[in-house]
Tab-separated table of C-alpha atoms and ligand atoms in Angstrom:
chain	number	residue	atom	x	y	z
A	1	MET	CA	17.285	17.633	3.372
A	2	ALA	CA	16.595	20.529	0.977
A	3	ASN	CA	13.249	20.560	-0.793
A	4	LYS	CA	13.004	19.608	-4.470
A	5	SER	CA	12.970	22.691	-6.679
A	6	LEU	CA	9.952	23.494	-8.840
A	7	ALA	CA	11.910	26.172	-10.727
A	8	LYS	CA	12.028	24.142	-13.926
A	9	ASP	CA	9.991	23.302	-16.994
A	10	HIS	CA	6.849	21.247	-16.706
A	11	ALA	CA	8.424	18.536	-18.870
A	12	ASP	CA	11.123	18.060	-16.238
A	13	THR	CA	8.692	18.051	-13.334
A	14	CYS	CA	7.206	14.834	-11.994
A	15	VAL	CA	3.998	15.081	-9.953
A	16	LEU	CA	2.746	12.327	-7.677
A	17	VAL	CA	-1.058	12.337	-7.790
A	18	THR	CA	-2.588	10.267	-4.990
A	19	GLY	CA	-6.166	9.298	-5.764
A	20	GLY	CA	-5.426	10.035	-9.425
A	21	ALA	CA	-7.978	7.503	-10.713
A	22	GLY	CA	-10.828	9.230	-8.862
A	23	PHE	CA	-13.229	11.926	-10.021
A	24	ILE	CA	-11.170	15.053	-9.403
A	25	GLY	CA	-7.867	13.178	-9.631
A	26	SER	CA	-8.456	11.834	-13.143
A	27	HIS	CA	-9.454	15.275	-14.449
A	28	THR	CA	-6.337	16.744	-12.835
A	29	CYS	CA	-4.155	14.115	-14.532
A	30	VAL	CA	-5.583	15.246	-17.885
A	31	GLU	CA	-4.751	18.890	-17.201
A	32	LEU	CA	-1.259	18.082	-15.886
A	33	LEU	CA	-0.457	15.950	-18.950
A	34	ASN	CA	-1.902	18.643	-21.240
A	35	GLN	CA	0.489	21.089	-19.609
A	36	GLY	CA	3.444	18.767	-20.201
A	37	TYR	CA	3.976	17.461	-16.661
A	38	ARG	CA	5.047	13.905	-15.892
A	39	VAL	CA	2.509	12.157	-13.670
A	40	VAL	CA	2.712	9.198	-11.282
A	41	VAL	CA	-0.633	8.030	-9.911
A	42	VAL	CA	-0.962	6.140	-6.632
A	43	ASP	CA	-4.510	4.891	-6.074
A	44	ASP	CA	-5.845	1.849	-4.223
A	45	LEU	CA	-8.923	1.713	-6.502
A	46	SER	CA	-11.167	1.457	-3.425
A	47	ASN	CA	-13.563	4.008	-4.905
A	48	SER	CA	-12.231	4.345	-8.444
A	49	SER	CA	-11.375	2.378	-11.549
A	50	GLU	CA	-8.200	1.915	-13.528
A	51	VAL	CA	-10.373	2.396	-16.626
A	52	ALA	CA	-10.342	6.107	-15.765
A	53	LEU	CA	-6.599	6.155	-16.402
A	54	ASP	CA	-7.022	4.380	-19.768
A	55	ARG	CA	-9.464	7.156	-20.616
A	56	VAL	CA	-6.969	9.804	-19.450
A	57	ARG	CA	-4.495	8.297	-21.923
A	58	ARG	CA	-7.109	8.416	-24.688
A	59	ILE	CA	-7.987	12.041	-23.993
A	60	THR	CA	-4.404	13.277	-23.784
A	61	GLY	CA	-2.773	10.958	-26.328
A	62	VAL	CA	-0.109	10.152	-23.723
A	63	ASP	CA	0.630	6.442	-24.004
A	64	ASP	CA	4.153	6.318	-22.613
A	65	ASP	CA	5.888	6.634	-19.243
A	66	ARG	CA	4.780	10.230	-18.790
A	67	LEU	CA	1.879	8.604	-16.943
A	68	ALA	CA	2.665	5.797	-14.479
A	69	PHE	CA	0.271	3.959	-12.176
A	70	TYR	CA	0.727	2.120	-8.882
A	71	GLU	CA	-2.155	0.348	-7.186
A	72	ALA	CA	-1.415	1.121	-3.552
A	73	ASN	CA	-2.893	2.755	-0.474
A	74	VAL	CA	-1.133	5.783	0.985
A	75	LEU	CA	-0.947	3.961	4.332
A	76	ASP	CA	1.404	1.454	2.695
A	77	ARG	CA	4.756	2.960	3.594
A	78	GLU	CA	6.820	0.408	1.663
A	79	ALA	CA	4.796	0.789	-1.514
A	80	LEU	CA	5.102	4.578	-1.291
A	81	ALA	CA	8.851	4.399	-0.680
A	82	GLN	CA	9.181	2.263	-3.794
A	83	VAL	CA	7.325	4.886	-5.850
A	84	PHE	CA	9.679	7.622	-4.616
A	85	GLU	CA	12.676	5.416	-5.380
A	86	GLU	CA	11.526	4.586	-8.900
A	87	HIS	CA	10.508	8.154	-9.825
A	88	ASP	CA	12.156	11.498	-9.258
A	89	ILE	CA	9.037	13.051	-7.714
A	90	ASP	CA	9.084	16.859	-7.376
A	91	ALA	CA	5.652	17.611	-5.950
A	92	ILE	CA	2.545	15.884	-4.650
A	93	ILE	CA	-1.117	16.552	-5.303
A	94	HIS	CA	-2.902	14.625	-2.591
A	95	PHE	CA	-6.494	13.602	-3.339
A	96	ALA	CA	-6.589	10.082	-1.901
A	97	GLY	CA	-9.210	9.789	0.814
A	98	PHE	CA	-12.718	8.693	1.648
A	99	LYS	CA	-15.270	11.428	1.010
A	100	ALA	CA	-18.776	10.438	2.055
A	101	VAL	CA	-19.957	12.708	4.846
A	102	GLY	CA	-22.700	10.380	6.166
A	103	GLU	CA	-20.523	7.271	6.000
A	104	SER	CA	-17.815	9.063	7.963
A	105	VAL	CA	-20.208	9.374	10.908
A	106	GLN	CA	-20.788	5.601	10.825
A	107	LYS	CA	-17.142	4.686	10.249
A	108	PRO	CA	-15.003	7.273	12.029
A	109	LEU	CA	-12.083	4.931	12.570
A	110	GLU	CA	-11.855	4.128	8.866
A	111	TYR	CA	-11.983	7.834	7.994
A	112	TYR	CA	-9.395	8.939	10.536
A	113	TRP	CA	-7.159	6.039	9.670
A	114	ASN	CA	-7.329	6.320	5.905
A	115	ASN	CA	-7.538	10.094	5.494
A	116	PHE	CA	-5.612	11.326	8.488
A	117	ALA	CA	-3.001	8.644	9.149
A	118	GLY	CA	-2.602	8.082	5.394
A	119	THR	CA	-1.600	11.709	4.918
A	120	LEU	CA	0.900	11.492	7.773
A	121	VAL	CA	2.536	8.448	6.191
A	122	LEU	CA	2.606	10.167	2.800
A	123	CYS	CA	4.256	13.314	4.177
A	124	ASP	CA	6.755	11.292	6.170
A	125	VAL	CA	7.861	9.193	3.191
A	126	ALA	CA	7.924	12.301	0.964
A	127	ARG	CA	10.125	14.165	3.435
A	128	ASP	CA	12.512	11.175	3.610
A	129	HIS	CA	12.921	11.598	-0.148
A	130	GLY	CA	13.379	15.371	-0.047
A	131	VAL	CA	9.906	16.213	-1.380
A	132	LYS	CA	8.210	19.018	0.563
A	133	ASN	CA	5.958	20.484	-2.126
A	134	ILE	CA	2.344	19.474	-1.589
A	135	VAL	CA	-1.062	20.572	-2.837
A	136	PHE	CA	-3.803	19.323	-0.538
A	137	SER	CA	-7.387	18.618	-1.455
A	138	SER	CA	-9.312	20.510	1.207
A	139	SER	CA	-12.929	21.565	1.281
A	140	ALA	CA	-15.251	24.471	1.946
A	141	THR	CA	-16.573	22.225	4.688
A	142	VAL	CA	-13.820	23.675	6.938
A	143	TYR	CA	-15.848	26.918	7.164
A	144	GLY	CA	-18.776	25.059	8.740
A	145	GLU	CA	-21.731	27.441	9.077
A	146	PRO	CA	-19.957	30.370	7.368
A	147	GLU	CA	-19.703	33.661	9.261
A	148	PHE	CA	-20.167	35.651	6.070
A	149	ILE	CA	-20.977	35.213	2.390
A	150	PRO	CA	-19.233	35.231	-0.034
A	151	ILE	CA	-16.691	33.216	1.894
A	152	THR	CA	-13.144	34.546	1.751
A	153	GLU	CA	-10.137	32.510	2.857
A	154	ASP	CA	-9.899	34.445	6.099
A	155	CYS	CA	-13.454	33.551	7.075
A	156	PRO	CA	-12.952	31.760	10.431
A	157	LYS	CA	-12.996	27.989	10.360
A	158	HIS	CA	-15.644	26.239	12.430
A	159	GLU	CA	-15.793	22.897	14.120
A	160	ALA	CA	-16.635	20.197	11.593
A	161	THR	CA	-19.900	18.341	12.149
A	162	ASN	CA	-18.613	14.984	10.909
A	163	PRO	CA	-15.353	12.993	10.815
A	164	TYR	CA	-14.860	13.604	7.070
A	165	GLY	CA	-14.824	17.373	7.595
A	166	GLN	CA	-12.747	16.941	10.718
A	167	THR	CA	-10.004	15.155	8.768
A	168	LYS	CA	-9.868	17.999	6.233
A	169	SER	CA	-9.621	20.625	8.930
A	170	MET	CA	-7.068	18.694	10.989
A	171	LEU	CA	-4.917	17.985	7.950
A	172	GLU	CA	-4.866	21.678	7.050
A	173	GLN	CA	-3.407	22.214	10.522
A	174	VAL	CA	-0.901	19.373	10.182
A	175	LEU	CA	0.379	20.709	6.853
A	176	THR	CA	0.618	24.228	8.279
A	177	ASP	CA	2.589	22.905	11.254
A	178	LEU	CA	4.977	21.102	8.899
A	179	TYR	CA	5.939	24.471	7.452
A	180	VAL	CA	6.165	26.102	10.890
A	181	GLY	CA	8.553	23.348	11.979
A	182	ASP	CA	10.581	23.258	8.765
A	183	GLY	CA	10.541	26.341	6.531
A	184	GLU	CA	11.483	24.221	3.509
A	185	TRP	CA	7.864	23.094	3.112
A	186	ASN	CA	5.808	24.569	0.315
A	187	VAL	CA	2.117	23.864	0.946
A	188	VAL	CA	-1.074	24.826	-0.873
A	189	LEU	CA	-4.467	24.112	0.670
A	190	LEU	CA	-7.239	24.212	-1.936
A	191	ARG	CA	-10.715	24.559	-0.496
A	192	TYR	CA	-13.154	23.170	-3.033
A	193	PHE	CA	-16.752	24.221	-3.208
A	194	ASN	CA	-19.060	21.768	-5.061
A	195	PRO	CA	-17.284	20.050	-7.968
A	196	ILE	CA	-19.592	18.688	-10.694
A	197	GLY	CA	-19.603	18.116	-14.457
A	198	ALA	CA	-17.165	16.022	-16.436
A	199	HIS	CA	-14.556	16.261	-19.158
A	200	GLU	CA	-16.157	17.431	-22.399
A	201	SER	CA	-15.175	14.186	-24.145
A	202	GLY	CA	-17.667	12.293	-21.951
A	203	LEU	CA	-14.900	9.748	-21.280
A	204	ILE	CA	-14.254	10.524	-17.604
A	205	GLY	CA	-16.626	11.680	-14.887
A	206	GLU	CA	-18.014	10.964	-11.449
A	207	ASP	CA	-18.804	7.315	-10.767
A	208	PRO	CA	-20.254	7.019	-7.263
A	209	LYS	CA	-20.771	3.584	-5.728
A	210	GLY	CA	-24.377	2.815	-4.775
A	211	ILE	CA	-27.017	5.523	-4.392
A	212	PRO	CA	-25.362	8.926	-4.718
A	213	ASN	CA	-25.264	11.237	-1.694
A	214	ASN	CA	-24.532	14.387	-3.638
A	215	LEU	CA	-27.051	16.316	-5.683
A	216	LEU	CA	-25.539	16.167	-9.168
A	217	PRO	CA	-24.899	12.453	-9.517
A	218	TYR	CA	-28.380	11.884	-8.094
A	219	VAL	CA	-29.986	14.203	-10.654
A	220	ALA	CA	-27.947	12.588	-13.443
A	221	GLN	CA	-29.155	9.115	-12.446
A	222	VAL	CA	-32.758	10.297	-12.463
A	223	ALA	CA	-32.156	11.719	-15.939
A	224	VAL	CA	-30.803	8.400	-17.195
A	225	GLY	CA	-33.704	6.478	-15.619
A	226	LYS	CA	-31.806	4.670	-12.866
A	227	LEU	CA	-33.551	6.554	-10.065
A	228	GLU	CA	-37.159	7.662	-9.959
A	229	ARG	CA	-37.138	11.222	-8.662
A	230	VAL	CA	-34.899	13.754	-6.992
A	231	GLY	CA	-35.528	14.463	-3.318
A	232	VAL	CA	-35.144	18.188	-2.684
A	233	PHE	CA	-33.941	18.598	0.885
A	234	GLY	CA	-35.947	21.559	2.141
A	235	ASP	CA	-37.738	24.407	0.342
A	236	ASP	CA	-38.035	26.805	3.263
A	237	TYR	CA	-34.517	28.215	3.346
A	238	PRO	CA	-34.082	31.991	3.088
A	239	THR	CA	-33.040	31.819	-0.588
A	240	HIS	CA	-34.638	32.976	-3.864
A	241	ASP	CA	-36.700	29.785	-4.252
A	242	GLY	CA	-36.408	28.309	-0.767
A	243	THR	CA	-33.908	25.582	-1.688
A	244	GLY	CA	-30.259	25.411	-0.618
A	245	VAL	CA	-27.701	27.461	-2.544
A	246	ARG	CA	-24.195	26.169	-3.366
A	247	ASP	CA	-21.233	27.193	-5.456
A	248	TYR	CA	-21.000	24.480	-8.132
A	249	ILE	CA	-17.722	24.390	-10.012
A	250	HIS	CA	-16.845	22.486	-13.183
A	251	VAL	CA	-14.378	19.716	-12.356
A	252	VAL	CA	-12.151	20.762	-15.281
A	253	ASP	CA	-11.896	24.280	-13.842
A	254	LEU	CA	-11.081	22.747	-10.484
A	255	ALA	CA	-8.401	20.538	-12.053
A	256	ARG	CA	-6.839	23.577	-13.712
A	257	GLY	CA	-6.720	25.257	-10.312
A	258	HIS	CA	-4.284	22.541	-9.229
A	259	VAL	CA	-2.015	23.173	-12.194
A	260	ALA	CA	-2.092	26.894	-11.349
A	261	ALA	CA	-1.182	26.055	-7.740
A	262	LEU	CA	1.906	24.155	-8.922
A	263	ASP	CA	2.985	27.124	-11.046
A	264	TRP	CA	2.463	29.374	-8.043
A	265	MET	CA	4.565	27.124	-5.812
A	266	GLY	CA	7.295	27.245	-8.420
A	267	GLY	CA	7.250	31.060	-8.287
A	268	LYS	CA	6.000	31.266	-11.890
A	269	VAL	CA	2.866	33.288	-11.095
A	270	GLY	CA	1.616	35.590	-8.347
A	271	THR	CA	3.268	37.938	-5.907
A	272	GLY	CA	3.332	35.623	-2.903
A	273	LYS	CA	3.442	38.626	-0.605
A	274	ALA	CA	2.300	37.882	2.915
A	275	ASP	CA	-0.014	40.888	2.917
A	276	THR	CA	-1.886	39.725	-0.178
A	277	LEU	CA	-1.997	36.161	1.018
A	278	GLY	CA	-3.175	36.657	4.523
A	279	THR	CA	-1.694	33.238	5.209
A	280	LEU	CA	1.797	32.029	6.006
A	281	ALA	CA	4.142	33.091	3.248
A	282	GLY	CA	7.839	32.694	3.817
A	283	GLU	CA	10.591	34.380	1.851
A	284	PRO	CA	10.958	32.681	-1.532
A	285	ALA	CA	13.890	30.289	-1.827
A	286	ALA	CA	17.035	31.360	-3.700
A	287	ASP	CA	15.691	29.754	-6.905
A	288	GLY	CA	12.480	31.838	-6.717
A	289	THR	CA	10.234	28.987	-5.600
A	290	ARG	CA	7.850	29.654	-2.756
A	291	ARG	CA	7.963	28.532	0.814
A	292	GLY	CA	4.975	28.715	3.126
A	293	VAL	CA	1.295	27.861	3.184
A	294	GLY	CA	-1.046	29.282	0.557
A	295	ILE	CA	-4.783	28.869	1.076
A	296	PHE	CA	-7.181	29.300	-1.842
A	297	ASN	CA	-10.897	28.847	-2.386
A	298	LEU	CA	-11.764	27.159	-5.658
A	299	GLY	CA	-15.293	28.064	-6.638
A	300	THR	CA	-17.045	30.251	-9.185
A	301	GLY	CA	-18.371	32.932	-6.831
A	302	THR	CA	-21.911	32.206	-8.070
A	303	GLY	CA	-24.544	30.471	-5.995
A	304	SER	CA	-27.173	28.161	-7.531
A	305	SER	CA	-30.139	26.610	-5.773
A	306	VAL	CA	-31.185	22.963	-5.921
A	307	LEU	CA	-34.033	23.900	-8.268
A	308	ASP	CA	-31.674	25.970	-10.451
A	309	VAL	CA	-29.546	22.838	-10.816
A	310	ILE	CA	-32.478	20.556	-11.594
A	311	HIS	CA	-33.745	22.972	-14.261
A	312	ALA	CA	-30.295	23.435	-15.807
A	313	PHE	CA	-29.943	19.664	-16.009
A	314	GLU	CA	-33.389	19.411	-17.619
A	315	ARG	CA	-32.201	21.773	-20.348
A	316	ALA	CA	-29.034	19.704	-20.797
A	317	CYS	CA	-30.799	16.358	-21.141
A	318	GLY	CA	-34.000	17.587	-22.793
A	319	LYS	CA	-36.280	15.844	-20.280
A	320	THR	CA	-38.441	16.897	-17.370
A	321	LEU	CA	-36.972	15.576	-14.145
A	322	PRO	CA	-39.432	14.591	-11.427
A	323	TYR	CA	-38.651	15.861	-7.948
A	324	GLU	CA	-40.247	15.833	-4.543
A	325	VAL	CA	-39.673	18.211	-1.653
A	326	LYS	CA	-38.432	16.450	1.479
A	327	PRO	CA	-37.431	17.691	4.928
A	328	ARG	CA	-34.156	19.522	5.347
A	329	ARG	CA	-31.071	17.314	5.603
A	330	ALA	CA	-29.294	17.498	8.960
A	331	GLY	CA	-26.122	19.566	8.883
A	332	ASP	CA	-26.946	21.502	5.674
A	333	VAL	CA	-26.475	25.267	5.557
A	334	ALA	CA	-28.805	27.530	3.555
A	335	VAL	CA	-26.256	29.338	1.418
A	336	ASN	CA	-22.615	28.744	0.679
A	337	TYR	CA	-20.531	30.342	-2.067
A	338	ALA	CA	-16.983	31.514	-2.467
A	339	ALA	CA	-15.116	34.734	-2.945
A	340	CYS	CA	-12.535	33.779	-5.564
A	341	ASP	CA	-10.482	36.993	-5.742
A	342	LYS	CA	-7.448	35.534	-4.058
A	343	ALA	CA	-7.104	32.640	-6.508
A	344	ARG	CA	-7.558	35.088	-9.389
A	345	GLU	CA	-4.958	37.545	-8.133
A	346	GLU	CA	-2.348	35.075	-6.909
A	347	LEU	CA	-2.808	31.962	-9.010
A	348	GLY	CA	-4.021	33.792	-12.115
A	349	TRP	CA	-6.916	31.307	-12.115
A	350	THR	CA	-10.647	31.818	-12.561
A	351	ALA	CA	-13.395	29.343	-13.308
A	352	GLN	CA	-14.418	29.466	-16.986
A	353	TYR	CA	-17.536	27.304	-17.155
A	354	ASP	CA	-21.087	28.088	-16.060
A	355	LEU	CA	-23.828	25.834	-14.707
A	356	GLU	CA	-25.263	25.135	-18.184
A	357	ARG	CA	-21.900	23.824	-19.337
A	358	MET	CA	-21.401	21.794	-16.146
A	359	CYS	CA	-24.748	20.086	-16.721
A	360	ALA	CA	-24.153	19.567	-20.453
A	361	ASP	CA	-20.812	17.881	-19.795
A	362	GLY	CA	-22.197	15.952	-16.816
A	363	TRP	CA	-25.052	14.669	-18.972
A	364	ARG	CA	-22.693	13.615	-21.772
A	365	TRP	CA	-20.694	11.518	-19.309
A	366	GLN	CA	-23.790	10.021	-17.654
A	367	SER	CA	-25.630	9.218	-20.890
A	368	GLN	CA	-22.545	7.661	-22.516
A	369	ASN	CA	-21.647	5.722	-19.344
A	370	PRO	CA	-24.924	4.972	-17.549
A	371	ASP	CA	-23.156	2.440	-15.321
A	372	GLY	CA	-20.006	4.490	-14.907
A	373	TYR	CA	-16.813	2.553	-15.590
A	374	ALA	CA	-18.430	-0.779	-14.670
A	375	THR	CA	-19.277	-1.755	-18.234
A	376	ALA	CA	-16.146	-0.333	-19.833
B	1	WQD	C1	-25.936	20.193	-2.441
B	1	WQD	C2	-27.329	20.761	-2.196
B	1	WQD	C3	-28.508	19.651	-0.427
B	1	WQD	C4	-28.782	15.801	-2.520
B	1	WQD	C5	-20.985	17.969	0.230
B	1	WQD	C6	-20.050	17.872	1.392
B	1	WQD	C7	-18.848	18.720	1.156
B	1	WQD	C8	-18.193	18.362	-0.153
B	1	WQD	C9	-19.152	18.311	-1.282
B	1	WQD	C10	-17.002	16.343	-0.698
B	1	WQD	C11	-27.677	20.905	-0.721
B	1	WQD	C12	-29.198	19.433	-1.743
B	1	WQD	C13	-28.516	17.098	-2.149
B	1	WQD	C14	-30.123	15.428	-2.812
B	1	WQD	C15	-30.812	17.689	-2.365
B	1	WQD	N1	-17.530	17.138	0.056
B	1	WQD	N2	-29.515	18.026	-2.070
B	1	WQD	N3	-31.078	16.399	-2.724
B	1	WQD	O1	-23.733	19.101	1.021
B	1	WQD	O2	-23.056	21.121	-0.363
B	1	WQD	O3	-21.431	19.320	0.078
B	1	WQD	O4	-20.314	17.567	-0.948
B	1	WQD	O5	-16.387	15.478	-0.904
B	1	WQD	O6	-17.978	18.542	2.216
B	1	WQD	O7	-20.722	18.291	2.567
B	1	WQD	O8	-23.261	18.887	-1.492
B	1	WQD	O9	-24.335	17.737	-3.396
B	1	WQD	O10	-24.700	16.826	-1.064
B	1	WQD	O11	-25.778	18.991	-1.702
B	1	WQD	O12	-31.722	18.519	-2.296
B	1	WQD	O13	-30.425	14.266	-3.123
B	1	WQD	O14	-28.294	19.863	-2.739
B	1	WQD	O15	-29.421	19.801	0.613
B	1	WQD	O16	-28.491	22.055	-0.602
B	1	WQD	P1	-22.981	19.653	-0.090
B	1	WQD	P2	-24.510	18.013	-1.938
């Protein structure tokens, strides 16, 4: 079956967003609706809240069928088939998946089943309905201990150190193989660096269950008084202050990267030449839409240390945040930041917001919603 064409206006394009009630998913729904797309969210609410979608409606003013929601898991083939039958889906942005690195070591079966098998079911049902346009939520984790910094897309991938990372890496391969086997597929793999911050309205943001694993939600909960002090994992790395350096990116910038990827797939931006992509780029289809596999880093290109982040958050919230240096965390690398030239040149996308703004917006969300969506 021929692939659905993306050579049309946003208003005529319907995007299935799996995991659309989650942190990155909800912000992406806002940007898609702002750009006039129709959106169908499939989310099992296992690590998210439907309140996020009410907030998406408030932010965008969209209160009609331009945004639809199905509570379902991507492993549920029948539920997915029903979504494709009830909506004329053109493309998929696939976020749904478990994302806690440590938990994935304890629960490998759950991670492989949900993340890996779930994506296979999704692609299978999509293909049955003639939808072969997919943007996949990948991660800088696929680079492992990076061979060079800043990390370009052709930096070799390394064996993942945990099942979460393994699923991302394996799914990149699966999606690439789909195109190799059937040149109708149009795939974009977006490798995220460290998404933080929140929508400037303070209405949507990150709402982790239990004690946060990641730095920013932890710092935010210290700032709001829910946790006592930040543990800084190691201060003897070869960096400017000894603490680990990462490429933090505002979640709204990241969300906009997905909208840019859809425009790119539709042949609306970029050159798509194989030599500039360095990935698999097929000849565009007769309608100008792309075919192939595009791989893009989404980061800012700027590295910030743990202490840089703590101090930026202190400025945002106007308080001193207590911290304590602890031993290094197993599996952490010293420095990790992206080269973002390819996304700029091909997608016409660059991150707009700096660390100060990420912390200001993150603080607005946290202070207005100290218990996340629970009390909404
Ligand atoms: C950032 C820095 C820590 C917590 C992880 C996943 C990755 C991606 C994003 C998402 C590091 C330090 C952290 C704390 C600290 N996955 N730190 N105290 O490890 O870069 O990336 O999240 O779904 O795949 O690996 O992000 O926020 O955990 O850590 O000092 O309490 O902060 O050592 O230097 P990381 P992070």
